[in-house]
Short mmCIF file of C-alpha atoms and ligand atoms in Angstrom, two decimals:
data_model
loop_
_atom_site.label_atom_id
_atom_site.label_comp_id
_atom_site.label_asym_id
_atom_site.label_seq_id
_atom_site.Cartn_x
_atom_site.Cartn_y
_atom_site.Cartn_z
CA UNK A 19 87.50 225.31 -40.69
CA UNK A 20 85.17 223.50 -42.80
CA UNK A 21 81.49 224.63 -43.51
CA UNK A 22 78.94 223.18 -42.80
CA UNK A 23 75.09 223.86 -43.98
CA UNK A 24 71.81 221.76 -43.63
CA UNK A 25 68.28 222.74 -43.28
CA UNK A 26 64.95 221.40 -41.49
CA UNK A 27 61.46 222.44 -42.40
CA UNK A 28 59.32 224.24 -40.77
CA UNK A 29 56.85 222.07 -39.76
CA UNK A 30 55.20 220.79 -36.13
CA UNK A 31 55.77 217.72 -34.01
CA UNK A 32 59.73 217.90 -34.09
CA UNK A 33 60.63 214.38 -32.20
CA UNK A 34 63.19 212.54 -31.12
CA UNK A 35 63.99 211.05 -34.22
CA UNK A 36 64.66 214.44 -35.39
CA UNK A 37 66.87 215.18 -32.41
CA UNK A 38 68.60 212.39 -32.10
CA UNK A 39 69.13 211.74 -36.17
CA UNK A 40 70.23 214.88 -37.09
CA UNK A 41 69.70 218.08 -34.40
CA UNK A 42 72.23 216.22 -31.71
CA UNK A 43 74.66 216.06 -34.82
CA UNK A 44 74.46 219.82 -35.66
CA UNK A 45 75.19 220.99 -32.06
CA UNK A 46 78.27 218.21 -31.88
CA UNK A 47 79.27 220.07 -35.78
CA UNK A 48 79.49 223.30 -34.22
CA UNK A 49 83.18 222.92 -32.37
CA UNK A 50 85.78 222.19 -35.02
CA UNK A 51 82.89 223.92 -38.46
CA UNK A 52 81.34 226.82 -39.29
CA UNK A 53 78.09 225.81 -39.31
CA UNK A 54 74.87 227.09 -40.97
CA UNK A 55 71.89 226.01 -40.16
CA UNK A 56 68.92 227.13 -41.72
CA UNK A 57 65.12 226.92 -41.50
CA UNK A 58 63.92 225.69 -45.00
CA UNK A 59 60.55 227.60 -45.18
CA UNK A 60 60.85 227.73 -49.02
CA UNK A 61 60.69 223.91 -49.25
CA UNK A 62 57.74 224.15 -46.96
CA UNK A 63 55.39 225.74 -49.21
CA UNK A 64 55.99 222.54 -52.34
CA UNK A 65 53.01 221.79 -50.32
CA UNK A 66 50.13 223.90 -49.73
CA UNK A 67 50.12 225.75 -46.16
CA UNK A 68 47.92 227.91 -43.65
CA UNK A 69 50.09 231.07 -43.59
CA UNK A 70 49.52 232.00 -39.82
CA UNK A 71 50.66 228.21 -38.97
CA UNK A 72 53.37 228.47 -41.42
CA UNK A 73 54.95 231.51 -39.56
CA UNK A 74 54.59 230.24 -35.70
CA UNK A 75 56.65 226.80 -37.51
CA UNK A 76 59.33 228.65 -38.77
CA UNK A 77 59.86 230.48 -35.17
CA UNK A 78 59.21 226.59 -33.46
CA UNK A 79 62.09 225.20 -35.38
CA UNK A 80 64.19 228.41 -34.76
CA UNK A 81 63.51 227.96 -31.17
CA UNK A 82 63.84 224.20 -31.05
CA UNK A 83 67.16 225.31 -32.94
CA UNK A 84 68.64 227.30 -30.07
CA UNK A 85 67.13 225.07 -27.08
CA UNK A 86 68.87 222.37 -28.55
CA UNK A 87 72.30 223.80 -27.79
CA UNK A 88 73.23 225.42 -31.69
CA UNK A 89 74.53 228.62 -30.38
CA UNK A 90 74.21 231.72 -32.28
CA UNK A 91 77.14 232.97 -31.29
CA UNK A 92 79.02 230.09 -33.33
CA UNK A 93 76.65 229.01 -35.75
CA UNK A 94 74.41 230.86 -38.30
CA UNK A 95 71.17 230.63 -37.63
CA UNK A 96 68.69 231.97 -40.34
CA UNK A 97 65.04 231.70 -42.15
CA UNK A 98 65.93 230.60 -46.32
CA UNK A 99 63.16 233.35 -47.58
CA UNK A 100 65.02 236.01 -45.67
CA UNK A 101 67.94 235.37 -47.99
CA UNK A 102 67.06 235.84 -51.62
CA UNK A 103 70.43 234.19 -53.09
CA UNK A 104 68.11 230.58 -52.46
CA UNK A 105 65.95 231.39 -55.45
CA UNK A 106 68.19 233.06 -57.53
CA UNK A 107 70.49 230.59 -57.72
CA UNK A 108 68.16 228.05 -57.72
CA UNK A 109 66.99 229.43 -61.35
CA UNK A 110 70.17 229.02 -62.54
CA UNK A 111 70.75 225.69 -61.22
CA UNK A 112 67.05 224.63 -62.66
CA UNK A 113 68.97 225.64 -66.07
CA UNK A 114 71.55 222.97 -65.44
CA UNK A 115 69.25 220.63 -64.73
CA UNK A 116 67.53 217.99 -66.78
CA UNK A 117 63.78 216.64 -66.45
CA UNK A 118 65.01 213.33 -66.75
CA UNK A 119 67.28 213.10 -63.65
CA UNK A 120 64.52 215.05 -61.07
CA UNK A 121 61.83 212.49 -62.73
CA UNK A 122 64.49 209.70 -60.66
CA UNK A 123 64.14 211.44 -57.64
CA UNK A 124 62.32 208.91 -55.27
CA UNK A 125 60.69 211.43 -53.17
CA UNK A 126 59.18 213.17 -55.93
CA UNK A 127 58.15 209.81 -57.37
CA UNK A 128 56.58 208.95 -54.03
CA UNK A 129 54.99 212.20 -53.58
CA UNK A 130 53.28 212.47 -56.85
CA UNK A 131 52.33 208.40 -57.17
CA UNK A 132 49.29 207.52 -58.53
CA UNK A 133 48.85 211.65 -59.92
CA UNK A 134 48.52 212.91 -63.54
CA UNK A 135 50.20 216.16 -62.58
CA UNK A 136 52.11 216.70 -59.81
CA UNK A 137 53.36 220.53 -58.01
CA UNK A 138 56.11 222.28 -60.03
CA UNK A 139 57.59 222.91 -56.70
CA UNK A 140 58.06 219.36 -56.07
CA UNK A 141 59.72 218.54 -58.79
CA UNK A 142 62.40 220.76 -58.43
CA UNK A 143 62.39 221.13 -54.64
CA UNK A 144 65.95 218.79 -54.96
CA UNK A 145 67.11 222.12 -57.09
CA UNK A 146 65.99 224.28 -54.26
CA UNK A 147 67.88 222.04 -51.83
CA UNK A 148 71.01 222.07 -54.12
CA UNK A 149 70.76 225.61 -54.46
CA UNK A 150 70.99 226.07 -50.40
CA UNK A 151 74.40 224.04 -49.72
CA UNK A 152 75.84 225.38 -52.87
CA UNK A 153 75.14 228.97 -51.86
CA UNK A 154 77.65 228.76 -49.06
CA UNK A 155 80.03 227.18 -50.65
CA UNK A 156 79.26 224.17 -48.34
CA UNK A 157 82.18 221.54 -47.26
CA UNK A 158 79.94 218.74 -45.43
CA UNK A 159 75.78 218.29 -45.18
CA UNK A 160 74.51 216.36 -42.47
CA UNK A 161 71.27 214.61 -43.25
CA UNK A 162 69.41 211.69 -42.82
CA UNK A 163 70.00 208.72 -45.69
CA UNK A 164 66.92 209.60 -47.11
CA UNK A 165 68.21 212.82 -48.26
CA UNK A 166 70.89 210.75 -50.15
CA UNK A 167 69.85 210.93 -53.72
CA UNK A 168 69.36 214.45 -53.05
CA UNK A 169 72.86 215.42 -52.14
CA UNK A 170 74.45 212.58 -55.25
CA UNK A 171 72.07 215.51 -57.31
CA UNK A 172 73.74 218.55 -55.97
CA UNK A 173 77.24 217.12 -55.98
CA UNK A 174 75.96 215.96 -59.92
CA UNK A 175 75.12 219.83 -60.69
CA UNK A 176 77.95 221.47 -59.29
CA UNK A 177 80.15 219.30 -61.33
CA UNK A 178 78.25 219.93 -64.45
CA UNK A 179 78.59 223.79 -63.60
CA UNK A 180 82.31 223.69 -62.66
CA UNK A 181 82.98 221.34 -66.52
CA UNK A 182 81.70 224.21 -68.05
CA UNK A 183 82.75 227.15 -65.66
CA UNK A 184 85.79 226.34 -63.69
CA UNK A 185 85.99 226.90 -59.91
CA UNK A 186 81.86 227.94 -59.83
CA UNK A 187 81.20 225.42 -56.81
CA UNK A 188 82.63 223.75 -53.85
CA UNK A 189 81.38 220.31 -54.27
CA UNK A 190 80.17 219.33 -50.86
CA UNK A 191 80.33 215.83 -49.75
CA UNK A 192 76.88 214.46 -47.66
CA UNK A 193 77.59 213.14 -43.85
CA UNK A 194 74.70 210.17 -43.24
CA UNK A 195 73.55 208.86 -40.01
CA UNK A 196 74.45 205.56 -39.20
CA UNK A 197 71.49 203.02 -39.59
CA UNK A 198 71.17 202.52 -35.43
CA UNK A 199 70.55 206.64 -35.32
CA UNK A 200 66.99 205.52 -37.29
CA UNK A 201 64.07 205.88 -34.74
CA UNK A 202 61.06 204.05 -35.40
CA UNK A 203 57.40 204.69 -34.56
CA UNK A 204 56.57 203.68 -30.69
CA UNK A 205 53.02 201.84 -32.06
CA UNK A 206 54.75 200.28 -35.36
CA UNK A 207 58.43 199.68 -35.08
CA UNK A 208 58.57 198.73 -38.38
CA UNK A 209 57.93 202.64 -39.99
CA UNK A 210 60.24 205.32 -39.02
CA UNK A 211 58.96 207.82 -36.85
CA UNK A 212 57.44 210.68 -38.61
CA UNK A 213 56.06 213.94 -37.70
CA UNK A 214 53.20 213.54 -39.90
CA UNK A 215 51.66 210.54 -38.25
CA UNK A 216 48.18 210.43 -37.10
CA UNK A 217 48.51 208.72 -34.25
CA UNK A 218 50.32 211.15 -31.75
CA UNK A 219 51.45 207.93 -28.98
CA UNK A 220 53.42 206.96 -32.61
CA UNK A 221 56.38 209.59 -31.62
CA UNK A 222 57.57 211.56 -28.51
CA UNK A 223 57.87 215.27 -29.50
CA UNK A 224 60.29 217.44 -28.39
CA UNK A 225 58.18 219.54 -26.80
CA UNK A 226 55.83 217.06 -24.98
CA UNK A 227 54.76 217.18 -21.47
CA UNK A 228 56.08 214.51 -19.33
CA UNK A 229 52.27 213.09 -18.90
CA UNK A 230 52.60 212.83 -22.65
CA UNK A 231 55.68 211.36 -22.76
CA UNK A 232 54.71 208.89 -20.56
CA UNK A 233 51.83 207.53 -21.94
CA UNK A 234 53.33 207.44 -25.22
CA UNK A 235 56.44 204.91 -23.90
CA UNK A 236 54.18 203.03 -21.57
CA UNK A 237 51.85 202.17 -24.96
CA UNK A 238 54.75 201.44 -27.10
CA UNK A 239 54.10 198.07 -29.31
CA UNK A 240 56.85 195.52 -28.26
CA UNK A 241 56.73 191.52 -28.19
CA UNK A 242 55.82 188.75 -26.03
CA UNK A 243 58.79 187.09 -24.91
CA UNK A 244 59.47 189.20 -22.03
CA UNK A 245 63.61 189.61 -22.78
CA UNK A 246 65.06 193.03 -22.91
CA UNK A 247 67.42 192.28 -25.76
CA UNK A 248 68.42 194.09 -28.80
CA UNK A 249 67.40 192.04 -32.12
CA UNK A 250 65.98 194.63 -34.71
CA UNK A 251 65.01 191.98 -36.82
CA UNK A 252 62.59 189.59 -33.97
CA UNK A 253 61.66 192.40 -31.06
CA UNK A 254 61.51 196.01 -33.09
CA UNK A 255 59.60 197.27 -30.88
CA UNK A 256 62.10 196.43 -27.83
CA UNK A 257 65.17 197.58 -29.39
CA UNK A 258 63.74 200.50 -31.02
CA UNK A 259 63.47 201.23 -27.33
CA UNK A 260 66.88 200.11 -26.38
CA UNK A 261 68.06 202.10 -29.01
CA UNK A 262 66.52 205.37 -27.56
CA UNK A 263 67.41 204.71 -23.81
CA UNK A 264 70.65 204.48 -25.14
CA UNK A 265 71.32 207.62 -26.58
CA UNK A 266 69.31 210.07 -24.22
CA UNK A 267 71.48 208.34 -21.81
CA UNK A 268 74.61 207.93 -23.45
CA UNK A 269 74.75 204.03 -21.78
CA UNK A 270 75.72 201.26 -24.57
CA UNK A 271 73.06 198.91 -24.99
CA UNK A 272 74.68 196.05 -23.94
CA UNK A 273 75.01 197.88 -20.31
CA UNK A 274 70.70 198.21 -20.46
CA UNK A 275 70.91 194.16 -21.81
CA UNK A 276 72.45 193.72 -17.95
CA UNK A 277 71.04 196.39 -16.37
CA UNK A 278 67.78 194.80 -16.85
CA UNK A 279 68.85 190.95 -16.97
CA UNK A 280 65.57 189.20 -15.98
CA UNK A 281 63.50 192.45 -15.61
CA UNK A 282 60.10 193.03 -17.23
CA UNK A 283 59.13 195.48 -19.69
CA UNK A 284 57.15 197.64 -17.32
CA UNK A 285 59.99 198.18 -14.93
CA UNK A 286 62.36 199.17 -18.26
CA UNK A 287 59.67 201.60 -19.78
CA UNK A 288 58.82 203.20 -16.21
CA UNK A 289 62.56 204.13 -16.13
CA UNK A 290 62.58 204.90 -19.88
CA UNK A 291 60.19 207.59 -19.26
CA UNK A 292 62.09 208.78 -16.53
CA UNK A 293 65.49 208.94 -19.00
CA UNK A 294 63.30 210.25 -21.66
CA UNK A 295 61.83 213.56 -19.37
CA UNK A 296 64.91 214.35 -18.00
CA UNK A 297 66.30 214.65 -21.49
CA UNK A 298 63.63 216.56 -22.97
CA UNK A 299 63.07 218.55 -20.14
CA UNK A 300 65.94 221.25 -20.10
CA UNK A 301 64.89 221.62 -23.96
CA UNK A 302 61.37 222.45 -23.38
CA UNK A 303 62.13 224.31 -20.75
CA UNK A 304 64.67 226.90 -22.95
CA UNK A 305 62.57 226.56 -25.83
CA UNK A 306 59.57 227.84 -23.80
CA UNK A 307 62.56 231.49 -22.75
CA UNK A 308 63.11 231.86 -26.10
CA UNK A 309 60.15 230.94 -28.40
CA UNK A 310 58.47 234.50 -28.27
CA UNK A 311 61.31 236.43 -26.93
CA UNK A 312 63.09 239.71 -28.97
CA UNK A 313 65.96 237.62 -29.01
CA UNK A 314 64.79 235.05 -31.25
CA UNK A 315 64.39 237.91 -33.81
CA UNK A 316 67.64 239.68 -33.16
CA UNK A 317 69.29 236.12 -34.00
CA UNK A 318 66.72 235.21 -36.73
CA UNK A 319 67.51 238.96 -38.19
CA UNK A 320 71.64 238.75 -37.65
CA UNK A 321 72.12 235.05 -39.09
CA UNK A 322 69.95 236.52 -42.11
CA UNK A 323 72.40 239.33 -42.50
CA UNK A 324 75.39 237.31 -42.05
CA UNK A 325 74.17 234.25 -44.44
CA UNK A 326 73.41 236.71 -46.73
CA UNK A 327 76.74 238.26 -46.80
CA UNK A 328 78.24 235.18 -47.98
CA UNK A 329 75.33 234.14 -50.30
CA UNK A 330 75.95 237.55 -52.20
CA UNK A 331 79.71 236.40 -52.67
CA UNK A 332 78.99 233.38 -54.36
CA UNK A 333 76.30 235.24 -56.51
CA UNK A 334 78.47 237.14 -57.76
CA UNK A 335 81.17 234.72 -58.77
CA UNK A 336 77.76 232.78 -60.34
CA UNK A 337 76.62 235.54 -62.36
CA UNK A 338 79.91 236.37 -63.61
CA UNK A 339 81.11 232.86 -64.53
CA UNK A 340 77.76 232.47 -66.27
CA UNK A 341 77.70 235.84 -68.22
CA UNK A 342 74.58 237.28 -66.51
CA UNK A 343 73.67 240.61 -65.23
CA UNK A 344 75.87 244.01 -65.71
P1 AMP B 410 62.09 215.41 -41.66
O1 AMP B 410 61.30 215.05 -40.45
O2 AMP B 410 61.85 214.42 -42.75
O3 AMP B 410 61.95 216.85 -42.09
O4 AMP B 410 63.62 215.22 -41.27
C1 AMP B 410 64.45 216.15 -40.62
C2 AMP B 410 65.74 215.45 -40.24
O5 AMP B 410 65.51 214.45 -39.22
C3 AMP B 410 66.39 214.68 -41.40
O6 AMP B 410 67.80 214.77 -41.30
C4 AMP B 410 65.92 213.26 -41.18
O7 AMP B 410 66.76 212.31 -41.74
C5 AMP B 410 65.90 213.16 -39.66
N1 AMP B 410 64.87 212.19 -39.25
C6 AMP B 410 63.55 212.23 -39.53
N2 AMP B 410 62.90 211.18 -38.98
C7 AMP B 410 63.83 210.44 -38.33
C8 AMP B 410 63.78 209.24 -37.56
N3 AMP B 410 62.64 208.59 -37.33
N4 AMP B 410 64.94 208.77 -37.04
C9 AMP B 410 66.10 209.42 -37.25
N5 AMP B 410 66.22 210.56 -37.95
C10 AMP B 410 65.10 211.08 -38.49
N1 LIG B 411 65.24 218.21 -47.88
C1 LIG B 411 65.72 218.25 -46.53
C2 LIG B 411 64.86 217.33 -45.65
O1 LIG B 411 63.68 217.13 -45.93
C3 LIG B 411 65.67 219.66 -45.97
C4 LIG B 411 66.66 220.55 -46.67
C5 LIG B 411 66.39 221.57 -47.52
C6 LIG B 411 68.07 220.48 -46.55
N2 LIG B 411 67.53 222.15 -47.95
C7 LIG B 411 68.58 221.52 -47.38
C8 LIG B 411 68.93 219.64 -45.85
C9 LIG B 411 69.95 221.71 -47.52
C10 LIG B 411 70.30 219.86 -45.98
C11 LIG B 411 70.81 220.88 -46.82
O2 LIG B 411 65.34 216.84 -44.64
#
């Protein structure tokens, strides 16, 4: 079987872009991989973050993990700081690194814009990220297409290692969502939906109420002409829309196009929210078991021990290859 790893911060306001671009992939993974998924709470801090909040994240995403449908019993499920192979390795991947290509990174070049000196940590968080798939000797990472230049860099430095030392790496090849899988913000269609938006009626979370969820789709910015038709380019905000009825309910969109021949938008939304709650609510409903139950831990604790069994493998083959250590 191949192996599978990716990672998701730990950070609030999980939505349905997450879900649908790259959670609802990892659960479909699980059946023919052996998946690892892993809570990236070492990536977290490149920014600065309140501790307590930090820790009730990293147990949110763990939960939202398991509510989801990844099941432990398949998957490894785990917390990156609980497994110190991530740093060590990432040291010695730093060391095969060069200033010039992380400076090309276009999320680091975003994130430090218009500043004389930017965090260490975000500089070489793509080193960090590297440093995770490599560790498992990864086959396939699913991620979002932003995360593209990050995974050319990985597959870049486990080349250069394996030039020099032979047989060091798998070289993992990156698995992309497919443009349609992008959700966009309900009040802007024309920015992807982002957990970090002000304005909360700009995303469905996963965790929302129904009330919320409803307000939320009922404010959603779409057009004037009145057509329930799929044209990214003319009505964004109406087939950004389309888009997510379809995939909570598995219809294709031309089906909704007929289903709601001649309709208005308030009849569509009204049943949007309806597709939308029943989606979300079986997941907030499990999440809500789980999220402070001993069983969390147990599974937090075990996919720890198990990721770190392999992680200490590959150390070892590192450290050898590379002349360190005794
Ligand atoms: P992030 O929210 O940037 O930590 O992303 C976590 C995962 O969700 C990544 O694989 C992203 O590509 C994916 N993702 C984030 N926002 C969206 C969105 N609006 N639509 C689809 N996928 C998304
Ligand atoms: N950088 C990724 C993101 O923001 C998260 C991440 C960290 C990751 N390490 C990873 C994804 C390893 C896949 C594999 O989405």
């Amino acid at each position: 079987m191949k192996r599978v790893f990716s990672g998701v911060q730990p950070t609030g306001n999980i939505h349905i872009g997450n879900y649908l671009g790259a959670l609802k992939q990892f659960v479909e993974l699980q059946d023919d991989h052996q998946c690892i998924y892993c809570i990236v709470d070492m990536h977290a801090i490149t920014v600065p973050q309140d501790p307590k909040a930090l820790k009730e994240h990293i147990l949110d995403v763990a939960a939202l993990y398991l509510a989801v449908g990844i099941d432990p019993e398949k998957s490894i499920v785990f917390v990156q700081s609980d497994v110190p192979g991530h740093a060590e390795l990432s040291w010695v991947l730093t060391c095969s690194s060069y200033t010039g290509e992380l400076s090309r990174m276009t999320q680091f070049k975003d994130k430090s814009k218009n500043k004389e000196s930017a965090p260490t940590g975000l500089f070489t968080y793509p080193v960090l990220m590297a440093a995770d798939i490599l560790l498992y000797d990864t086959d396939v990472v699913p991620v979002g297409n932003d995360q593209k230049q990050h995974i050319e860099l990985c597959r870049d430095l486990a080349t250069r290692v394996n030039g020099k030392y032979p047989g060091t790496f798998v070289v993992p090849d990156g698995r992309f969502l497919k443009e349609g899988a992008r959700i966009m913000a309900l009040d802007d269609p024309s920015k992807k939906m982002s957990k970090s938006a002000e304005n909360i009626h700009s995303r469905i979370s996963l965790l929302d109420e129904p009330s919320k969820i409803k307000k939320s789709i009922m404010k959603a910015t779409t057009d004037s002409d009145g057509v329930i038709r799929l044209d990214t380019e003319n009505k964004p905000g109406i087939s950004n829309l389309l888009n997510i009825y379809s995939v909570l309910s598995e219809t294709p969109v031309a089906d909704l196009e007929k289903k709601y021949e001649g309709k208005g938008y308030g009849d569509f939304k009204k049943d949007l929210v309806e597709v939308t709650v029943d989606a979300l609510t079986p997941i907030r409903e499990r999440f809500e078991e789980i999220r402070h139950s001993e069983e969390l831990m147990t599974i937090l604790r075990d996919g720890a021990e198990k990721a770190d069994e392999i992680a200490r493998k590959t150390m070892k083959r590192v450290k050898e290859n590379f002349g360190l250590g005794l």
